[in-house]
mmCIF file of C-alpha atoms and ligand atoms in Angstrom:
data_model
loop_
_atom_site.group_PDB
_atom_site.id
_atom_site.type_symbol
_atom_site.label_atom_id
_atom_site.label_comp_id
_atom_site.label_asym_id
_atom_site.label_seq_id
_atom_site.Cartn_x
_atom_site.Cartn_y
_atom_site.Cartn_z
ATOM 1 C CA MET A 1 22.102 -4.151 -9.417
ATOM 2 C CA VAL A 2 22.872 -4.693 -5.721
ATOM 3 C CA ASP A 3 20.189 -7.338 -5.205
ATOM 4 C CA LYS A 4 18.539 -8.491 -1.991
ATOM 5 C CA ASP A 5 17.049 -11.869 -1.097
ATOM 6 C CA PRO A 6 13.284 -12.376 -0.764
ATOM 7 C CA ILE A 7 12.168 -12.666 2.890
ATOM 8 C CA VAL A 8 10.366 -15.890 1.992
ATOM 9 C CA THR A 9 10.427 -18.122 -1.147
ATOM 10 C CA HIS A 10 7.826 -20.806 -0.282
ATOM 11 C CA VAL A 11 4.978 -18.498 -1.390
ATOM 12 C CA PHE A 12 4.836 -15.473 -3.619
ATOM 13 C CA THR A 13 4.333 -12.214 -1.672
ATOM 14 C CA ALA A 14 3.862 -8.571 -2.658
ATOM 15 C CA ASP A 15 2.759 -5.153 -1.499
ATOM 16 C CA PRO A 16 4.334 -5.482 2.015
ATOM 17 C CA SER A 17 3.003 -3.400 4.877
ATOM 18 C CA ALA A 18 5.388 -3.646 7.816
ATOM 19 C CA HIS A 19 4.670 -2.745 11.424
ATOM 20 C CA VAL A 20 6.267 -3.318 14.793
ATOM 21 C CA PHE A 21 3.814 -4.975 17.193
ATOM 22 C CA LYS A 22 4.758 -6.510 20.564
ATOM 23 C CA GLY A 23 8.461 -5.975 19.809
ATOM 24 C CA LYS A 24 8.459 -7.939 16.547
ATOM 25 C CA LEU A 25 8.356 -6.928 12.906
ATOM 26 C CA TYR A 26 5.126 -8.057 11.241
ATOM 27 C CA VAL A 27 4.581 -8.005 7.528
ATOM 28 C CA TYR A 28 1.137 -7.961 5.893
ATOM 29 C CA PRO A 29 1.596 -8.610 2.190
ATOM 30 C CA SER A 30 -0.590 -9.675 -0.723
ATOM 31 C CA HIS A 31 -0.383 -13.391 -1.389
ATOM 32 C CA ASP A 32 0.242 -13.792 -5.160
ATOM 33 C CA ARG A 33 -0.852 -16.979 -6.840
ATOM 34 C CA GLU A 34 -0.407 -18.517 -10.256
ATOM 35 C CA THR A 35 -3.287 -17.993 -12.710
ATOM 36 C CA ASP A 36 -3.586 -18.274 -16.470
ATOM 37 C CA ILE A 37 -5.130 -14.751 -16.713
ATOM 38 C CA GLN A 38 -3.252 -12.614 -19.286
ATOM 39 C CA ASP A 39 -1.657 -9.365 -18.164
ATOM 40 C CA ASN A 40 -3.787 -6.265 -18.866
ATOM 41 C CA ASP A 41 -3.977 -2.664 -17.668
ATOM 42 C CA ASN A 42 -6.892 -3.480 -15.287
ATOM 43 C CA GLY A 43 -4.588 -5.824 -13.333
ATOM 44 C CA ASP A 44 -6.962 -8.815 -13.764
ATOM 45 C CA GLN A 45 -3.877 -11.078 -13.465
ATOM 46 C CA TYR A 46 -3.562 -10.076 -9.772
ATOM 47 C CA ASP A 47 -6.200 -12.611 -8.699
ATOM 48 C CA MET A 48 -5.367 -13.254 -5.054
ATOM 49 C CA ASN A 49 -7.809 -14.910 -2.697
ATOM 50 C CA ASP A 50 -6.265 -14.988 0.799
ATOM 51 C CA TYR A 51 -3.701 -13.334 3.102
ATOM 52 C CA HIS A 52 -0.776 -14.716 5.101
ATOM 53 C CA VAL A 53 1.087 -12.767 7.830
ATOM 54 C CA PHE A 54 4.820 -13.003 8.487
ATOM 55 C CA SER A 55 6.902 -12.004 11.469
ATOM 56 C CA MET A 56 10.540 -11.754 12.432
ATOM 57 C CA ASP A 57 12.604 -10.859 15.507
ATOM 58 C CA SER A 58 15.375 -9.237 13.494
ATOM 59 C CA VAL A 59 15.905 -8.017 9.911
ATOM 60 C CA GLY A 60 17.722 -10.863 8.142
ATOM 61 C CA GLY A 61 16.738 -13.409 10.822
ATOM 62 C CA PRO A 62 14.282 -16.282 10.491
ATOM 63 C CA VAL A 63 10.779 -15.409 9.219
ATOM 64 C CA THR A 64 7.685 -17.055 10.671
ATOM 65 C CA ASP A 65 4.728 -17.672 8.380
ATOM 66 C CA HIS A 66 1.521 -17.367 10.468
ATOM 67 C CA GLY A 67 -0.413 -19.124 7.709
ATOM 68 C CA VAL A 68 -3.682 -18.053 6.133
ATOM 69 C CA VAL A 69 -5.208 -15.363 8.371
ATOM 70 C CA LEU A 70 -8.144 -14.343 6.176
ATOM 71 C CA LYS A 71 -9.613 -15.840 3.041
ATOM 72 C CA GLN A 72 -12.004 -14.676 0.384
ATOM 73 C CA GLU A 73 -14.747 -17.262 1.089
ATOM 74 C CA ASP A 74 -15.053 -15.895 4.612
ATOM 75 C CA ILE A 75 -15.726 -12.314 3.460
ATOM 76 C CA PRO A 76 -19.412 -11.972 2.537
ATOM 77 C CA TRP A 77 -19.182 -8.867 0.367
ATOM 78 C CA VAL A 78 -16.182 -9.837 -1.792
ATOM 79 C CA SER A 79 -16.286 -11.276 -5.351
ATOM 80 C CA LYS A 80 -12.535 -11.378 -6.144
ATOM 81 C CA GLN A 81 -9.081 -9.825 -5.980
ATOM 82 C CA LEU A 82 -7.794 -9.449 -2.455
ATOM 83 C CA TRP A 83 -5.177 -6.768 -3.179
ATOM 84 C CA ALA A 84 -2.633 -4.882 -1.057
ATOM 85 C CA PRO A 85 -3.553 -4.954 2.694
ATOM 86 C CA ASP A 86 -2.365 -3.078 5.777
ATOM 87 C CA ALA A 87 -2.735 -3.532 9.531
ATOM 88 C CA ALA A 88 -3.058 -1.347 12.594
ATOM 89 C CA GLU A 89 -3.278 -1.781 16.381
ATOM 90 C CA LYS A 90 -5.730 0.138 18.511
ATOM 91 C CA ASN A 91 -6.686 -0.442 22.137
ATOM 92 C CA GLY A 92 -5.233 -3.922 22.134
ATOM 93 C CA LYS A 93 -7.078 -5.160 19.001
ATOM 94 C CA TYR A 94 -5.495 -5.644 15.564
ATOM 95 C CA TYR A 95 -7.138 -4.512 12.315
ATOM 96 C CA LEU A 96 -6.455 -5.806 8.859
ATOM 97 C CA PHE A 97 -7.557 -3.387 6.116
ATOM 98 C CA PHE A 98 -7.883 -4.860 2.649
ATOM 99 C CA PRO A 99 -9.257 -3.886 -0.749
ATOM 100 C CA ALA A 100 -11.289 -6.225 -2.947
ATOM 101 C CA ARG A 101 -13.957 -6.156 -5.617
ATOM 102 C CA ASP A 102 -17.525 -6.304 -4.347
ATOM 103 C CA LYS A 103 -20.248 -8.318 -6.030
ATOM 104 C CA ASP A 104 -20.702 -5.468 -8.591
ATOM 105 C CA GLY A 105 -16.984 -5.506 -9.468
ATOM 106 C CA ILE A 106 -16.340 -2.228 -7.672
ATOM 107 C CA PHE A 107 -13.251 -2.034 -5.423
ATOM 108 C CA ARG A 108 -13.982 -1.232 -1.805
ATOM 109 C CA VAL A 109 -11.960 -1.380 1.450
ATOM 110 C CA GLY A 110 -12.836 -3.896 4.164
ATOM 111 C CA VAL A 111 -11.633 -4.368 7.709
ATOM 112 C CA ALA A 112 -11.121 -7.562 9.667
ATOM 113 C CA VAL A 113 -10.436 -7.734 13.405
ATOM 114 C CA GLY A 114 -8.103 -10.021 15.397
ATOM 115 C CA ASP A 115 -6.758 -10.396 18.952
ATOM 116 C CA GLU A 116 -3.138 -10.946 17.845
ATOM 117 C CA PRO A 117 -0.940 -9.295 15.201
ATOM 118 C CA GLY A 118 -0.384 -12.699 13.580
ATOM 119 C CA GLY A 119 -4.096 -13.243 13.088
ATOM 120 C CA PRO A 120 -6.508 -14.805 12.432
ATOM 121 C CA PHE A 121 -8.747 -11.946 11.440
ATOM 122 C CA LYS A 122 -12.531 -11.945 11.135
ATOM 123 C CA ALA A 123 -13.965 -9.715 8.452
ATOM 124 C CA GLU A 124 -16.773 -7.232 9.023
ATOM 125 C CA PRO A 125 -19.845 -8.268 6.947
ATOM 126 C CA GLU A 126 -19.753 -5.050 4.840
ATOM 127 C CA PRO A 127 -16.912 -2.900 3.464
ATOM 128 C CA ILE A 128 -16.120 0.413 5.238
ATOM 129 C CA LYS A 129 -18.997 2.773 4.350
ATOM 130 C CA GLY A 130 -17.769 5.437 1.924
ATOM 131 C CA SER A 131 -14.647 3.543 0.965
ATOM 132 C CA PHE A 132 -13.597 2.843 -2.612
ATOM 133 C CA SER A 133 -10.619 2.014 -4.783
ATOM 134 C CA ILE A 134 -7.556 0.090 -3.508
ATOM 135 C CA ASP A 135 -4.382 -0.026 -1.400
ATOM 136 C CA PRO A 136 -5.508 1.017 2.095
ATOM 137 C CA ALA A 137 -2.723 2.270 4.420
ATOM 138 C CA SER A 138 -3.497 3.028 8.025
ATOM 139 C CA PHE A 139 -1.548 5.466 10.110
ATOM 140 C CA VAL A 140 -2.081 5.879 13.875
ATOM 141 C CA ASP A 141 -0.643 9.227 15.035
ATOM 142 C CA GLU A 142 1.028 9.782 18.430
ATOM 143 C CA ASP A 143 -2.287 11.353 19.743
ATOM 144 C CA GLY A 144 -4.110 8.062 18.943
ATOM 145 C CA GLN A 145 -6.019 9.413 15.935
ATOM 146 C CA ALA A 146 -6.089 6.846 13.110
ATOM 147 C CA TYR A 147 -6.213 7.718 9.436
ATOM 148 C CA LEU A 148 -6.896 5.597 6.365
ATOM 149 C CA TYR A 149 -5.189 6.509 3.117
ATOM 150 C CA PHE A 150 -6.238 4.718 -0.066
ATOM 151 C CA GLY A 151 -6.586 4.877 -3.858
ATOM 152 C CA GLY A 152 -5.065 3.704 -7.111
ATOM 153 C CA ILE A 153 -5.672 4.706 -10.698
ATOM 154 C CA TRP A 154 -6.140 2.499 -13.820
ATOM 155 C CA GLY A 155 -7.175 -0.945 -12.475
ATOM 156 C CA GLY A 156 -7.609 0.572 -9.005
ATOM 157 C CA GLN A 157 -10.646 2.561 -10.339
ATOM 158 C CA LEU A 158 -9.828 5.911 -8.666
ATOM 159 C CA GLN A 159 -10.673 7.638 -11.959
ATOM 160 C CA CYS A 160 -14.269 6.374 -11.590
ATOM 161 C CA TRP A 161 -14.829 8.464 -8.435
ATOM 162 C CA THR A 162 -14.215 12.041 -9.625
ATOM 163 C CA THR A 163 -17.794 13.095 -8.640
ATOM 164 C CA GLY A 164 -18.035 11.037 -5.449
ATOM 165 C CA GLU A 165 -20.248 8.464 -7.217
ATOM 166 C CA PHE A 166 -18.939 5.464 -9.186
ATOM 167 C CA ILE A 167 -18.920 6.322 -12.908
ATOM 168 C CA ARG A 168 -18.406 2.966 -14.687
ATOM 169 C CA ALA A 169 -17.777 4.726 -18.022
ATOM 170 C CA ASN A 170 -14.587 6.265 -16.577
ATOM 171 C CA TYR A 171 -13.014 2.882 -15.944
ATOM 172 C CA SER A 172 -11.241 2.684 -19.251
ATOM 173 C CA ASN A 173 -10.182 6.374 -19.192
ATOM 174 C CA MET A 174 -7.465 5.335 -16.651
ATOM 175 C CA GLU A 175 -6.581 8.863 -15.488
ATOM 176 C CA ALA A 176 -6.858 12.583 -16.221
ATOM 177 C CA GLN A 177 -4.911 13.656 -19.311
ATOM 178 C CA ASP A 178 -4.505 17.326 -18.412
ATOM 179 C CA GLY A 179 -4.924 19.572 -15.322
ATOM 180 C CA PRO A 180 -3.967 18.356 -11.866
ATOM 181 C CA ALA A 181 -3.253 14.703 -11.245
ATOM 182 C CA LEU A 182 -5.854 12.493 -9.456
ATOM 183 C CA CYS A 183 -5.054 12.321 -5.754
ATOM 184 C CA ALA A 184 -4.918 9.524 -3.229
ATOM 185 C CA LYS A 185 -7.656 9.828 -0.591
ATOM 186 C CA VAL A 186 -7.684 10.017 3.225
ATOM 187 C CA ALA A 187 -10.278 9.939 5.956
ATOM 188 C CA LYS A 188 -10.058 9.823 9.778
ATOM 189 C CA LEU A 189 -11.029 6.493 11.320
ATOM 190 C CA SER A 190 -13.438 5.960 14.215
ATOM 191 C CA ASP A 191 -12.125 4.680 17.568
ATOM 192 C CA ASP A 192 -13.253 1.109 16.672
ATOM 193 C CA MET A 193 -11.424 1.487 13.298
ATOM 194 C CA LYS A 194 -14.503 0.300 11.359
ATOM 195 C CA SER A 195 -15.810 3.570 9.897
ATOM 196 C CA PHE A 196 -14.790 6.990 8.676
ATOM 197 C CA THR A 197 -15.558 9.967 10.885
ATOM 198 C CA THR A 198 -14.715 12.628 8.304
ATOM 199 C CA PRO A 199 -15.523 13.061 4.618
ATOM 200 C CA VAL A 200 -12.946 11.455 2.271
ATOM 201 C CA GLN A 201 -10.549 14.131 1.076
ATOM 202 C CA ASP A 202 -7.739 14.440 -1.399
ATOM 203 C CA VAL A 203 -4.105 13.886 -0.459
ATOM 204 C CA VAL A 204 -2.643 16.791 -2.444
ATOM 205 C CA ILE A 205 1.038 16.618 -3.547
ATOM 206 C CA LEU A 206 2.517 20.015 -4.393
ATOM 207 C CA GLY A 207 5.538 20.603 -6.580
ATOM 208 C CA GLU A 208 8.354 23.074 -5.757
ATOM 209 C CA ASP A 209 6.180 25.795 -7.338
ATOM 210 C CA GLY A 210 3.518 25.284 -4.695
ATOM 211 C CA LYS A 211 1.097 23.911 -7.355
ATOM 212 C CA PRO A 212 -0.514 20.425 -7.326
ATOM 213 C CA LEU A 213 1.385 17.956 -9.502
ATOM 214 C CA ALA A 214 0.082 17.794 -13.003
ATOM 215 C CA ALA A 215 -1.632 14.703 -14.451
ATOM 216 C CA SER A 216 0.993 14.706 -17.173
ATOM 217 C CA ASP A 217 3.820 14.439 -14.606
ATOM 218 C CA HIS A 218 4.018 10.666 -14.688
ATOM 219 C CA ASP A 219 7.488 10.608 -13.045
ATOM 220 C CA ARG A 220 6.001 12.177 -9.844
ATOM 221 C CA ARG A 221 2.256 11.958 -9.740
ATOM 222 C CA PHE A 222 0.414 9.474 -7.453
ATOM 223 C CA PHE A 223 -0.613 6.189 -9.009
ATOM 224 C CA GLU A 224 -1.178 3.699 -6.115
ATOM 225 C CA ALA A 225 0.510 2.207 -2.998
ATOM 226 C CA ALA A 226 -0.016 4.993 -0.412
ATOM 227 C CA TRP A 227 1.975 4.807 2.818
ATOM 228 C CA VAL A 228 2.421 7.323 5.646
ATOM 229 C CA HIS A 229 5.089 7.377 8.317
ATOM 230 C CA LYS A 230 6.352 10.034 10.719
ATOM 231 C CA TYR A 231 9.992 11.050 11.071
ATOM 232 C CA ASN A 232 11.296 13.947 13.160
ATOM 233 C CA GLY A 233 7.800 15.442 13.601
ATOM 234 C CA LYS A 234 7.073 15.453 9.817
ATOM 235 C CA TYR A 235 4.594 13.298 7.927
ATOM 236 C CA TYR A 236 5.983 11.391 4.926
ATOM 237 C CA PHE A 237 3.498 10.283 2.259
ATOM 238 C CA SER A 238 5.115 7.718 -0.070
ATOM 239 C CA TYR A 239 3.638 6.071 -3.093
ATOM 240 C CA SER A 240 4.192 4.392 -6.503
ATOM 241 C CA THR A 241 4.171 6.295 -9.785
ATOM 242 C CA GLY A 242 2.769 3.187 -11.513
ATOM 243 C CA ASP A 243 3.567 3.325 -15.236
ATOM 244 C CA THR A 244 6.927 5.024 -14.628
ATOM 245 C CA HIS A 245 7.698 2.488 -11.844
ATOM 246 C CA TYR A 246 9.194 4.716 -9.138
ATOM 247 C CA LEU A 247 8.616 4.874 -5.402
ATOM 248 C CA CYS A 248 8.455 8.570 -4.417
ATOM 249 C CA TYR A 249 7.643 10.568 -1.296
ATOM 250 C CA ALA A 250 6.277 13.952 -0.223
ATOM 251 C CA ILE A 251 6.452 15.697 3.169
ATOM 252 C CA SER A 252 3.981 17.666 5.280
ATOM 253 C CA ASP A 253 3.476 19.104 8.762
ATOM 254 C CA ASN A 254 -0.075 17.711 8.719
ATOM 255 C CA PRO A 255 -1.199 14.114 8.192
ATOM 256 C CA LEU A 256 -3.968 15.416 5.924
ATOM 257 C CA GLY A 257 -1.498 17.389 3.773
ATOM 258 C CA PRO A 258 -0.929 19.101 1.557
ATOM 259 C CA PHE A 259 2.381 17.289 1.019
ATOM 260 C CA THR A 260 5.343 18.743 -0.896
ATOM 261 C CA TYR A 261 7.196 16.461 -3.265
ATOM 262 C CA GLY A 262 10.457 15.276 -1.740
ATOM 263 C CA GLY A 263 12.087 12.850 -4.198
ATOM 264 C CA ARG A 264 12.521 9.249 -5.217
ATOM 265 C CA ILE A 265 13.203 6.344 -2.860
ATOM 266 C CA LEU A 266 13.478 3.443 -5.320
ATOM 267 C CA GLU A 267 14.165 3.162 -9.038
ATOM 268 C CA PRO A 268 12.177 0.584 -11.110
ATOM 269 C CA VAL A 269 12.448 -3.044 -10.020
ATOM 270 C CA ILE A 270 11.963 -6.338 -11.986
ATOM 271 C CA GLY A 271 8.246 -6.529 -12.781
ATOM 272 C CA TRP A 272 5.615 -3.891 -13.554
ATOM 273 C CA THR A 273 4.429 -2.997 -10.045
ATOM 274 C CA THR A 274 6.321 -1.430 -7.238
ATOM 275 C CA HIS A 275 4.852 -1.111 -3.737
ATOM 276 C CA HIS A 276 6.310 -0.618 -0.288
ATOM 277 C CA SER A 277 6.124 0.392 3.336
ATOM 278 C CA ILE A 278 8.585 2.199 5.631
ATOM 279 C CA VAL A 279 9.079 1.257 9.299
ATOM 280 C CA GLU A 280 11.492 1.962 12.142
ATOM 281 C CA PHE A 281 12.733 -1.148 14.007
ATOM 282 C CA LYS A 282 15.435 -1.259 16.712
ATOM 283 C CA GLY A 283 16.727 2.193 15.814
ATOM 284 C CA LYS A 284 17.048 1.655 12.068
ATOM 285 C CA TRP A 285 14.646 2.500 9.256
ATOM 286 C CA TYR A 286 13.652 0.027 6.585
ATOM 287 C CA LEU A 287 11.945 -0.002 3.201
ATOM 288 C CA PHE A 288 9.904 -3.107 2.538
ATOM 289 C CA TYR A 289 9.167 -3.537 -1.156
ATOM 290 C CA HIS A 290 8.721 -6.226 -3.764
ATOM 291 C CA ASP A 291 9.998 -7.259 -7.149
ATOM 292 C CA ALA A 292 9.306 -10.149 -9.511
ATOM 293 C CA SER A 293 12.748 -11.742 -9.329
ATOM 294 C CA LEU A 294 11.593 -14.965 -7.642
ATOM 295 C CA SER A 295 9.406 -15.756 -10.688
ATOM 296 C CA LYS A 296 12.093 -14.487 -13.095
ATOM 297 C CA GLY A 297 9.911 -11.511 -14.116
ATOM 298 C CA VAL A 298 6.309 -12.751 -14.030
ATOM 299 C CA ASN A 299 4.459 -9.488 -13.088
ATOM 300 C CA HIS A 300 1.889 -11.109 -10.815
ATOM 301 C CA LEU A 301 4.286 -13.533 -8.979
ATOM 302 C CA ARG A 302 6.280 -11.257 -6.733
ATOM 303 C CA CYS A 303 8.484 -11.477 -3.644
ATOM 304 C CA VAL A 304 8.998 -9.163 -0.684
ATOM 305 C CA LYS A 305 12.497 -7.736 0.071
ATOM 306 C CA ILE A 306 13.936 -5.273 2.556
ATOM 307 C CA ARG A 307 16.483 -2.425 2.276
ATOM 308 C CA GLU A 308 17.674 -0.060 4.958
ATOM 309 C CA ILE A 309 17.029 3.625 4.440
ATOM 310 C CA VAL A 310 18.610 6.713 6.052
ATOM 311 C CA TYR A 311 17.704 10.368 6.219
ATOM 312 C CA ASP A 312 20.026 13.264 5.388
ATOM 313 C CA ALA A 313 20.247 16.451 7.430
ATOM 314 C CA GLU A 314 17.241 17.932 5.584
ATOM 315 C CA GLY A 315 15.112 14.846 6.186
ATOM 316 C CA LYS A 316 15.514 13.547 2.611
ATOM 317 C CA ILE A 317 15.292 9.749 2.253
ATOM 318 C CA LYS A 318 18.187 7.761 0.754
ATOM 319 C CA LEU A 319 18.832 4.030 0.462
ATOM 320 C CA ALA A 320 21.574 3.039 2.880
ATOM 321 C CA GLU A 321 23.190 1.062 0.014
ATOM 322 C CA PRO A 322 22.801 2.128 -3.597
ATOM 323 C CA GLN A 323 20.154 0.107 -5.558
ATOM 324 C CA HIS A 324 22.456 -0.059 -8.623
ATOM 325 C CA LYS A 325 26.221 -0.227 -8.670
HETATM 326 O O1 FUB B 1 -1.091 -6.488 -5.779
HETATM 327 C C1 FUB B 1 -2.128 -5.952 -6.526
HETATM 328 C C2 FUB B 1 -1.871 -4.527 -6.879
HETATM 329 O O2 FUB B 1 -0.587 -4.401 -7.545
HETATM 330 C C3 FUB B 1 -1.733 -3.654 -5.644
HETATM 331 O O3 FUB B 1 -2.874 -3.344 -5.029
HETATM 332 C C4 FUB B 1 -0.980 -2.506 -6.286
HETATM 333 O O4 FUB B 1 -0.436 -1.641 -5.418
HETATM 334 C C5 FUB B 1 0.060 -3.229 -7.120
HETATM 335 O O5 FUB B 1 1.184 -3.596 -6.368
#
């Protein structure tokens, strides 16, 4: 293994969403904390209750911790589990999107607003109307239109939303066993970034045969950790395959898809989860990701790391340095 150092070691961090704001690299991660909750397939052990923001002027340079920028007790609708967040800038304001369980135990996506990329952020009193499940990822296209991608199966509850209503009985079914895989979701965001302006729709991933990936295709189907970036005029949708522990991507000419499966970015890391973002900074492209090396393998105590990525002539993503020797 060609290992990398965590970007910070004074707190546990995971699910990094990286963006360039005001010429600096900002990272919006989950803030893992120690609990005595046993690991289970619902992810109850991921019991986070606040967010920090980090920034840096250069990759490999000093990292600034902007401290706690939003905490659970200040979000009226949340009962627990502040999971993987993301951030966006629009018209000079900064928006932190975050998933959490509401008072009924149902995951929703909230938004909090700030004047600076390093926070603090003030949460809206209610989650985004029509939002559900986990792992929001915002993407603002060159024409200014913003999109919110989200969803995650198993503990992320996406399987509960097959009819558009929350079906609690589906919680323990985890995912479809046959037919097409469950898809991540996407909707366009309003100009103030606080609501959806379109119905929520599927982010369909097609195989080389032009058919949606099958539910049984655990090496390639979407599990959680949606991310979208644009390279050379194409939209790249990247995600975790969950129980097979890969980071994969798919490519489209349209931010709403359908996307065609493109390959793997990262092989399994130490720890169960894998989650990432992709960002261009000072002419190079980087993969932000996490593993559980800082805690010597405790699944819910993770640390954020960075690797450079490159594109080949066909636009395929490769790590600049191999992950394993
Ligand atoms: O950090 C909690 C959850 O673990 C995230 O929402 C998932 O993507 C996984 O990394």
